[in-house]
Amino acid sequence: MDAAREEGRAAGIAEATPVSTLDTIIDRGSMKCGVKESQYGMGYLDAGTGVRSGLDISYCRAVAAALGLNPDTDVEYIPASGSDRFDKLASGTIDVLIRTTTWTTSRDADLNADFAGMNFFDGQGILVRSDAYEYGTGSADQLNGAGICVGIGTTTEGNMVDWFSSRNIEFDPVPVADAAEATAKFIDGSCDAFTGDMSAMVAKKWQLDGDGSMNGVDIWIAQELMSKEPLGAATRDMDSDFKDVVAWVWYGMVTAEEMGVTAANAADSAAAACALNEGGATSDPGMCRLLTENLGLGTSANPLAGDWMQAVLATAGNYGEAYDDAFCDGSYSGLVADLPMTDCLISRAGTLNDLVQFGGIQYAPAMR
């Protein structure tokens, strides 16, 4: 009787325990990553070549590599708009959302989402047509009565209302489904301005200034940051094993740059760090752990390999290398002691996105 009861109890627990997304991905042999396709530097799809690039894309690839997948063939990129991204995550259409998504209280508490690594610290900006509103002082407080394109289902809607209403400035919101629609309306003059993450506004200005689509109309970015926008990855609630992997992949990339471990030297660094010194102790225990242990990550059925971090580095590089590939000319060595990043669309130097040792807030908990 007791044995039967115990069997029944165990069966009930097993039935009620959700399957980890990590196990589903491994069984499927591929990972579905919800991404953006229109923002250079974060998530961008070159229509001519079919090549994807950006910091979010590198993050997707890094997670896949950590799971032992081939990041070149085993990642399915699924476009996720501001209005449908959380529905796609909740429904299982995507496994992970890495698409310039702001971490907020209401999203964390109310939606079926759990936030992982923050890969970019941003703020809201406004891009303005000069034929509608001249640069003047460079402030957004000059935009009284402006028609402003704003994405449906984004934090920018509420932020814009807060910012303008608190200053008694009138504006006319023009709702758009995605950045492509906003760009089209901004170009044809249906919107006087276009608001979104400052990184997106900088990238959009760079694109429009370069492709001639504004037909000679000058455009400018208001000087204010209207909000805090920590952008990061999101997984489904109650999916802790997979969420842990997604978060610690990012922390591992940050830690690797702090330690001077790059895509080029990871294998040699592991060998040197794990070698025994004259006293018989590990030469660099912290680096050895980072590069050769799974640190408890994964599930009982599918623990990460001991060299998962080396796979991440081979795929995406450390944080600095990934940032350089996304926003700069790709010449940064990944070593903070070497020459800094150059020719950057958005420099991280002196910003929140720099490493904490240089005044930023990109900081990783201890990996042990």
Tab-separated table of C-alpha atoms in Angstrom:
chain	number	residue	atom	x	y	z
A	1	MET	CA	0.000	0.000	0.000
A	2	ASP	CA	2.760	2.431	0.982
A	3	ALA	CA	4.747	1.571	-2.160
A	4	ALA	CA	1.716	2.152	-4.349
A	5	ARG	CA	1.018	5.468	-2.641
A	6	GLU	CA	4.630	6.557	-3.126
A	7	GLU	CA	4.539	5.574	-6.794
A	8	GLY	CA	1.362	7.575	-7.230
A	9	ARG	CA	2.854	10.580	-5.458
A	10	ALA	CA	5.995	10.450	-7.626
A	11	ALA	CA	3.914	10.127	-10.779
A	12	GLY	CA	1.825	13.129	-9.760
A	13	ILE	CA	4.887	15.256	-9.114
A	14	ALA	CA	6.387	14.252	-12.457
A	15	GLU	CA	3.180	15.093	-14.281
A	16	ALA	CA	2.865	18.474	-12.577
A	17	THR	CA	6.511	19.447	-13.123
A	18	PRO	CA	6.877	21.424	-16.346
A	19	VAL	CA	9.458	20.274	-18.854
A	20	SER	CA	12.411	22.640	-18.974
A	21	THR	CA	12.732	24.609	-22.185
A	22	LEU	CA	16.380	23.571	-22.114
A	23	ASP	CA	15.407	19.899	-22.420
A	24	THR	CA	12.911	20.734	-25.171
A	25	ILE	CA	15.611	22.566	-27.131
A	26	ILE	CA	18.068	19.684	-26.812
A	27	ASP	CA	15.423	17.149	-27.868
A	28	ARG	CA	14.449	19.336	-30.830
A	29	GLY	CA	18.038	20.013	-31.810
A	30	SER	CA	17.484	23.716	-32.336
A	31	MET	CA	16.637	26.906	-30.453
A	32	LYS	CA	13.978	29.475	-31.384
A	33	CYS	CA	15.144	33.002	-30.633
A	34	GLY	CA	12.740	35.946	-30.828
A	35	VAL	CA	14.588	38.885	-32.363
A	36	LYS	CA	14.365	42.260	-34.026
A	37	GLU	CA	15.426	42.680	-37.654
A	38	SER	CA	15.463	46.455	-38.138
A	39	GLN	CA	17.901	47.901	-35.593
A	40	TYR	CA	21.523	48.104	-36.628
A	41	GLY	CA	23.798	47.259	-33.710
A	42	MET	CA	21.232	45.203	-31.801
A	43	GLY	CA	19.176	43.013	-34.138
A	44	TYR	CA	19.569	43.648	-37.861
A	45	LEU	CA	18.862	41.587	-40.964
A	46	ASP	CA	20.639	42.675	-44.137
A	47	ALA	CA	17.982	42.125	-46.791
A	48	GLY	CA	20.603	41.901	-49.514
A	49	THR	CA	22.852	39.292	-47.951
A	50	GLY	CA	20.553	37.610	-45.454
A	51	VAL	CA	23.201	38.126	-42.760
A	52	ARG	CA	22.058	38.929	-39.226
A	53	SER	CA	24.143	41.069	-36.898
A	54	GLY	CA	23.978	42.927	-33.618
A	55	LEU	CA	24.495	42.429	-29.908
A	56	ASP	CA	21.189	40.587	-29.489
A	57	ILE	CA	22.087	38.201	-32.307
A	58	SER	CA	25.455	37.476	-30.696
A	59	TYR	CA	23.649	36.756	-27.432
A	60	CYS	CA	21.287	34.295	-29.164
A	61	ARG	CA	24.231	32.542	-30.772
A	62	ALA	CA	26.130	32.426	-27.484
A	63	VAL	CA	23.216	30.737	-25.676
A	64	ALA	CA	22.946	28.160	-28.454
A	65	ALA	CA	26.682	27.443	-28.226
A	66	ALA	CA	26.456	27.006	-24.452
A	67	LEU	CA	23.777	24.353	-24.995
A	68	GLY	CA	26.051	22.445	-27.372
A	69	LEU	CA	24.163	23.477	-30.516
A	70	ASN	CA	25.740	24.702	-33.732
A	71	PRO	CA	25.065	28.458	-33.681
A	72	ASP	CA	25.349	28.639	-37.466
A	73	THR	CA	22.691	26.028	-38.225
A	74	ASP	CA	20.702	25.310	-35.061
A	75	VAL	CA	19.209	28.727	-34.271
A	76	GLU	CA	15.835	29.680	-35.744
A	77	TYR	CA	15.365	33.438	-35.658
A	78	ILE	CA	11.717	34.453	-35.319
A	79	PRO	CA	10.779	38.136	-35.726
A	80	ALA	CA	9.058	39.446	-32.594
A	81	SER	CA	7.374	42.845	-32.649
A	82	GLY	CA	6.763	45.148	-29.728
A	83	SER	CA	3.111	44.084	-29.655
A	84	ASP	CA	3.448	40.297	-30.049
A	85	ARG	CA	6.768	39.383	-28.432
A	86	PHE	CA	5.406	38.334	-25.036
A	87	ASP	CA	2.566	36.368	-26.625
A	88	LYS	CA	5.114	34.480	-28.710
A	89	LEU	CA	7.175	33.764	-25.622
A	90	ALA	CA	4.207	32.599	-23.541
A	91	SER	CA	2.826	30.390	-26.325
A	92	GLY	CA	6.138	28.651	-26.975
A	93	THR	CA	6.503	30.104	-30.476
A	94	ILE	CA	9.928	31.204	-29.278
A	95	ASP	CA	12.162	29.702	-26.586
A	96	VAL	CA	13.844	32.933	-25.569
A	97	LEU	CA	13.246	36.602	-26.313
A	98	ILE	CA	16.401	38.617	-27.029
A	99	ARG	CA	15.022	41.693	-28.717
A	100	THR	CA	15.764	45.077	-27.071
A	101	THR	CA	13.204	44.322	-24.367
A	102	THR	CA	13.062	46.571	-21.315
A	103	TRP	CA	12.960	44.988	-17.875
A	104	THR	CA	10.161	46.618	-15.861
A	105	THR	CA	8.228	45.779	-12.705
A	106	SER	CA	4.931	45.128	-14.485
A	107	ARG	CA	6.493	42.936	-17.145
A	108	ASP	CA	8.331	40.917	-14.529
A	109	ALA	CA	5.297	40.542	-12.266
A	110	ASP	CA	2.301	40.404	-14.628
A	111	LEU	CA	3.532	38.718	-17.778
A	112	ASN	CA	4.589	35.110	-18.234
A	113	ALA	CA	8.208	36.221	-18.461
A	114	ASP	CA	11.353	36.117	-16.380
A	115	PHE	CA	14.252	38.418	-17.235
A	116	ALA	CA	17.825	37.170	-17.516
A	117	GLY	CA	21.030	38.981	-18.545
A	118	MET	CA	20.875	42.719	-19.305
A	119	ASN	CA	23.028	43.169	-22.388
A	120	PHE	CA	22.465	46.895	-22.991
A	121	PHE	CA	21.571	49.799	-20.713
A	122	ASP	CA	19.624	52.312	-22.745
A	123	GLY	CA	17.213	55.226	-22.405
A	124	GLN	CA	14.407	56.637	-24.535
A	125	GLY	CA	15.178	59.226	-27.201
A	126	ILE	CA	13.347	61.124	-29.926
A	127	LEU	CA	14.367	61.545	-33.580
A	128	VAL	CA	12.890	64.691	-35.167
A	129	ARG	CA	12.319	66.031	-38.704
A	130	SER	CA	13.807	69.535	-38.964
A	131	ASP	CA	11.179	70.639	-41.485
A	132	ALA	CA	8.595	70.107	-38.739
A	133	TYR	CA	10.609	71.337	-35.753
A	134	GLU	CA	13.991	73.016	-36.093
A	135	TYR	CA	16.861	71.967	-33.855
A	136	GLY	CA	16.799	75.211	-31.843
A	137	THR	CA	17.979	74.360	-28.339
A	138	GLY	CA	18.117	70.659	-29.127
A	139	SER	CA	15.498	69.904	-26.484
A	140	ALA	CA	12.342	67.838	-26.860
A	141	ASP	CA	10.454	70.524	-24.953
A	142	GLN	CA	10.170	72.338	-28.307
A	143	LEU	CA	7.873	69.635	-29.711
A	144	ASN	CA	4.531	71.047	-28.582
A	145	GLY	CA	1.804	69.607	-30.811
A	146	ALA	CA	4.124	67.182	-32.590
A	147	GLY	CA	2.851	63.966	-34.129
A	148	ILE	CA	5.149	61.303	-32.701
A	149	CYS	CA	5.361	57.723	-33.950
A	150	VAL	CA	5.421	55.289	-31.025
A	151	GLY	CA	5.419	51.485	-30.968
A	152	ILE	CA	2.322	49.675	-29.733
A	153	GLY	CA	2.983	47.584	-26.630
A	154	THR	CA	6.278	49.261	-25.766
A	155	THR	CA	7.411	51.054	-22.633
A	156	THR	CA	7.959	54.136	-24.808
A	157	GLU	CA	4.212	54.825	-24.879
A	158	GLY	CA	3.955	55.361	-21.132
A	159	ASN	CA	7.315	57.089	-20.883
A	160	MET	CA	6.311	59.637	-23.514
A	161	VAL	CA	3.033	60.424	-21.762
A	162	ASP	CA	4.854	60.853	-18.446
A	163	TRP	CA	7.574	63.076	-19.886
A	164	PHE	CA	5.367	65.415	-21.934
A	165	SER	CA	2.415	65.647	-19.539
A	166	SER	CA	4.680	66.489	-16.596
A	167	ARG	CA	5.923	69.472	-18.608
A	168	ASN	CA	2.484	70.529	-19.887
A	169	ILE	CA	3.503	69.843	-23.477
A	170	GLU	CA	0.877	68.582	-25.927
A	171	PHE	CA	1.669	65.878	-28.463
A	172	ASP	CA	-0.224	63.586	-30.837
A	173	PRO	CA	0.778	59.908	-30.537
A	174	VAL	CA	0.810	58.022	-33.837
A	175	PRO	CA	0.683	54.281	-32.988
A	176	VAL	CA	2.775	51.964	-35.161
A	177	ALA	CA	3.162	48.191	-35.133
A	178	ASP	CA	6.923	48.110	-35.614
A	179	ALA	CA	10.010	50.104	-36.543
A	180	ALA	CA	9.446	49.564	-40.263
A	181	GLU	CA	6.040	51.252	-40.117
A	182	ALA	CA	7.424	54.050	-37.935
A	183	THR	CA	10.302	54.610	-40.351
A	184	ALA	CA	7.940	54.782	-43.351
A	185	LYS	CA	5.677	57.295	-41.600
A	186	PHE	CA	8.660	59.342	-40.442
A	187	ILE	CA	10.062	59.462	-43.967
A	188	ASP	CA	6.772	60.483	-45.609
A	189	GLY	CA	6.035	63.079	-42.938
A	190	SER	CA	3.056	61.339	-41.332
A	191	CYS	CA	5.056	61.687	-38.109
A	192	ASP	CA	7.048	64.746	-37.100
A	193	ALA	CA	9.145	62.616	-34.773
A	194	PHE	CA	9.879	59.010	-33.938
A	195	THR	CA	10.567	57.784	-30.403
A	196	GLY	CA	12.237	54.640	-29.114
A	197	ASP	CA	15.381	53.443	-27.382
A	198	MET	CA	18.208	55.939	-27.865
A	199	SER	CA	20.357	53.202	-29.403
A	200	ALA	CA	17.626	52.665	-31.987
A	201	MET	CA	17.348	56.390	-32.681
A	202	VAL	CA	21.104	56.704	-33.221
A	203	ALA	CA	21.071	53.687	-35.535
A	204	LYS	CA	18.041	55.004	-37.422
A	205	LYS	CA	19.598	58.439	-37.928
A	206	TRP	CA	22.766	56.785	-39.204
A	207	GLN	CA	20.724	54.706	-41.637
A	208	LEU	CA	18.528	57.561	-42.911
A	209	ASP	CA	21.432	59.994	-43.226
A	210	GLY	CA	23.285	57.431	-45.318
A	211	ASP	CA	20.623	56.090	-47.666
A	212	GLY	CA	19.156	59.388	-48.877
A	213	SER	CA	15.595	58.409	-48.057
A	214	MET	CA	14.918	61.722	-46.253
A	215	ASN	CA	15.270	63.588	-49.585
A	216	GLY	CA	17.375	66.357	-48.132
A	217	VAL	CA	15.408	66.850	-44.922
A	218	ASP	CA	17.740	67.170	-41.935
A	219	ILE	CA	16.921	65.110	-38.859
A	220	TRP	CA	18.098	65.528	-35.289
A	221	ILE	CA	18.001	63.686	-31.962
A	222	ALA	CA	16.704	65.493	-28.885
A	223	GLN	CA	19.256	65.758	-26.109
A	224	GLU	CA	17.111	64.240	-23.338
A	225	LEU	CA	17.051	60.664	-22.152
A	226	MET	CA	13.402	60.275	-21.145
A	227	SER	CA	13.665	57.019	-19.214
A	228	LYS	CA	15.782	54.132	-17.980
A	229	GLU	CA	15.701	51.204	-20.403
A	230	PRO	CA	17.683	48.155	-19.244
A	231	LEU	CA	17.427	45.829	-22.239
A	232	GLY	CA	17.865	42.118	-21.886
A	233	ALA	CA	16.779	38.564	-22.513
A	234	ALA	CA	13.527	37.062	-21.257
A	235	THR	CA	12.443	33.460	-20.723
A	236	ARG	CA	9.143	32.026	-19.525
A	237	ASP	CA	8.279	32.142	-15.839
A	238	MET	CA	8.962	29.018	-13.769
A	239	ASP	CA	11.659	27.869	-16.212
A	240	SER	CA	14.604	28.422	-13.911
A	241	ASP	CA	17.095	25.943	-15.364
A	242	PHE	CA	16.933	27.538	-18.801
A	243	LYS	CA	16.730	31.075	-17.426
A	244	ASP	CA	19.877	30.428	-15.390
A	245	VAL	CA	21.763	29.363	-18.517
A	246	VAL	CA	20.614	32.438	-20.466
A	247	ALA	CA	21.647	34.762	-17.625
A	248	TRP	CA	24.997	33.142	-16.887
A	249	VAL	CA	26.006	33.077	-20.544
A	250	TRP	CA	25.921	36.869	-20.430
A	251	TYR	CA	27.670	37.038	-17.072
A	252	GLY	CA	30.300	34.678	-18.408
A	253	MET	CA	30.993	36.959	-21.366
A	254	VAL	CA	31.421	39.929	-19.016
A	255	THR	CA	33.627	37.915	-16.657
A	256	ALA	CA	35.778	36.710	-19.539
A	257	GLU	CA	36.548	40.268	-20.616
A	258	GLU	CA	37.363	41.224	-17.023
A	259	MET	CA	39.789	38.284	-16.864
A	260	GLY	CA	41.341	38.918	-20.275
A	261	VAL	CA	39.932	35.758	-21.867
A	262	THR	CA	39.020	36.165	-25.535
A	263	ALA	CA	37.853	34.087	-28.470
A	264	ALA	CA	41.462	33.726	-29.567
A	265	ASN	CA	43.070	32.743	-26.274
A	266	ALA	CA	40.336	30.790	-24.438
A	267	ALA	CA	41.847	27.323	-24.903
A	268	ASP	CA	45.356	28.439	-23.928
A	269	SER	CA	43.932	30.399	-20.986
A	270	ALA	CA	42.124	27.295	-19.736
A	271	ALA	CA	45.276	25.196	-19.922
A	272	ALA	CA	47.366	27.804	-18.133
A	273	ALA	CA	44.744	28.581	-15.488
A	274	CYS	CA	44.156	24.926	-14.610
A	275	ALA	CA	47.826	23.996	-14.525
A	276	LEU	CA	49.247	23.275	-11.098
A	277	ASN	CA	51.741	25.663	-9.585
A	278	GLU	CA	54.838	24.665	-7.629
A	279	GLY	CA	52.753	24.189	-4.520
A	280	GLY	CA	50.407	21.790	-6.275
A	281	ALA	CA	47.468	24.221	-6.369
A	282	THR	CA	45.533	25.408	-9.423
A	283	SER	CA	47.278	28.427	-10.940
A	284	ASP	CA	44.108	30.513	-11.411
A	285	PRO	CA	41.089	28.812	-9.785
A	286	GLY	CA	38.556	31.428	-10.909
A	287	MET	CA	39.539	31.324	-14.560
A	288	CYS	CA	39.825	27.538	-14.463
A	289	ARG	CA	36.258	27.266	-13.144
A	290	LEU	CA	34.951	29.663	-15.782
A	291	LEU	CA	36.496	27.740	-18.667
A	292	THR	CA	36.282	24.101	-17.572
A	293	GLU	CA	33.293	23.611	-15.234
A	294	ASN	CA	29.543	23.656	-15.819
A	295	LEU	CA	28.981	25.303	-12.411
A	296	GLY	CA	25.732	23.388	-11.936
A	297	LEU	CA	24.103	24.826	-15.057
A	298	GLY	CA	21.666	22.772	-17.098
A	299	THR	CA	19.168	20.081	-16.115
A	300	SER	CA	19.693	16.628	-14.675
A	301	ALA	CA	19.046	15.200	-18.130
A	302	ASN	CA	21.106	17.786	-19.987
A	303	PRO	CA	23.839	19.407	-17.884
A	304	LEU	CA	26.054	21.871	-19.714
A	305	ALA	CA	29.420	20.571	-20.836
A	306	GLY	CA	32.417	21.575	-18.756
A	307	ASP	CA	33.794	23.701	-21.596
A	308	TRP	CA	30.496	25.506	-22.331
A	309	MET	CA	32.105	28.893	-21.772
A	310	GLN	CA	34.851	28.130	-24.244
A	311	ALA	CA	32.115	27.355	-26.798
A	312	VAL	CA	30.461	30.701	-26.015
A	313	LEU	CA	33.739	32.564	-26.508
A	314	ALA	CA	34.504	30.748	-29.764
A	315	THR	CA	31.085	31.803	-31.057
A	316	ALA	CA	30.572	35.359	-29.804
A	317	GLY	CA	33.772	36.404	-28.049
A	318	ASN	CA	33.752	38.083	-24.661
A	319	TYR	CA	31.467	41.039	-23.930
A	320	GLY	CA	33.854	43.588	-25.389
A	321	GLU	CA	34.388	41.580	-28.567
A	322	ALA	CA	30.621	41.169	-29.031
A	323	TYR	CA	30.058	44.899	-28.443
A	324	ASP	CA	32.822	45.805	-30.876
A	325	ASP	CA	31.384	43.544	-33.576
A	326	ALA	CA	27.946	45.091	-33.055
A	327	PHE	CA	28.728	48.800	-32.834
A	328	CYS	CA	32.347	49.422	-33.842
A	329	ASP	CA	34.828	48.397	-36.541
A	330	GLY	CA	35.589	44.942	-35.136
A	331	SER	CA	39.259	45.638	-34.424
A	332	TYR	CA	39.134	45.455	-30.604
A	333	SER	CA	41.246	42.577	-29.297
A	334	GLY	CA	38.974	41.851	-26.340
A	335	LEU	CA	41.753	42.814	-23.931
A	336	VAL	CA	41.097	45.956	-21.913
A	337	ALA	CA	44.825	46.681	-21.715
A	338	ASP	CA	45.032	46.983	-25.509
A	339	LEU	CA	43.835	49.771	-27.792
A	340	PRO	CA	40.194	50.792	-27.227
A	341	MET	CA	37.332	50.254	-29.637
A	342	THR	CA	37.319	52.570	-32.632
A	343	ASP	CA	34.883	53.911	-35.245
A	344	CYS	CA	31.855	53.142	-33.078
A	345	LEU	CA	28.277	54.015	-33.960
A	346	ILE	CA	27.646	54.021	-30.204
A	347	SER	CA	30.743	54.038	-27.997
A	348	ARG	CA	30.487	52.325	-24.630
A	349	ALA	CA	33.370	54.364	-23.149
A	350	GLY	CA	32.164	56.451	-20.233
A	351	THR	CA	28.627	55.040	-20.443
A	352	LEU	CA	26.603	52.603	-18.363
A	353	ASN	CA	27.551	49.896	-20.854
A	354	ASP	CA	31.220	49.997	-19.960
A	355	LEU	CA	32.707	47.496	-17.528
A	356	VAL	CA	32.297	48.459	-13.880
A	357	GLN	CA	36.056	48.983	-13.525
A	358	PHE	CA	35.734	51.858	-16.023
A	359	GLY	CA	32.673	53.465	-14.471
A	360	GLY	CA	29.965	51.437	-16.220
A	361	ILE	CA	27.492	49.013	-14.684
A	362	GLN	CA	28.212	45.896	-16.735
A	363	TYR	CA	29.112	43.678	-13.817
A	364	ALA	CA	28.917	39.926	-13.293
A	365	PRO	CA	28.267	38.041	-10.045
A	366	ALA	CA	30.936	35.581	-8.965
A	367	MET	CA	31.110	32.488	-11.147
A	368	ARG	CA	31.819	29.682	-8.709
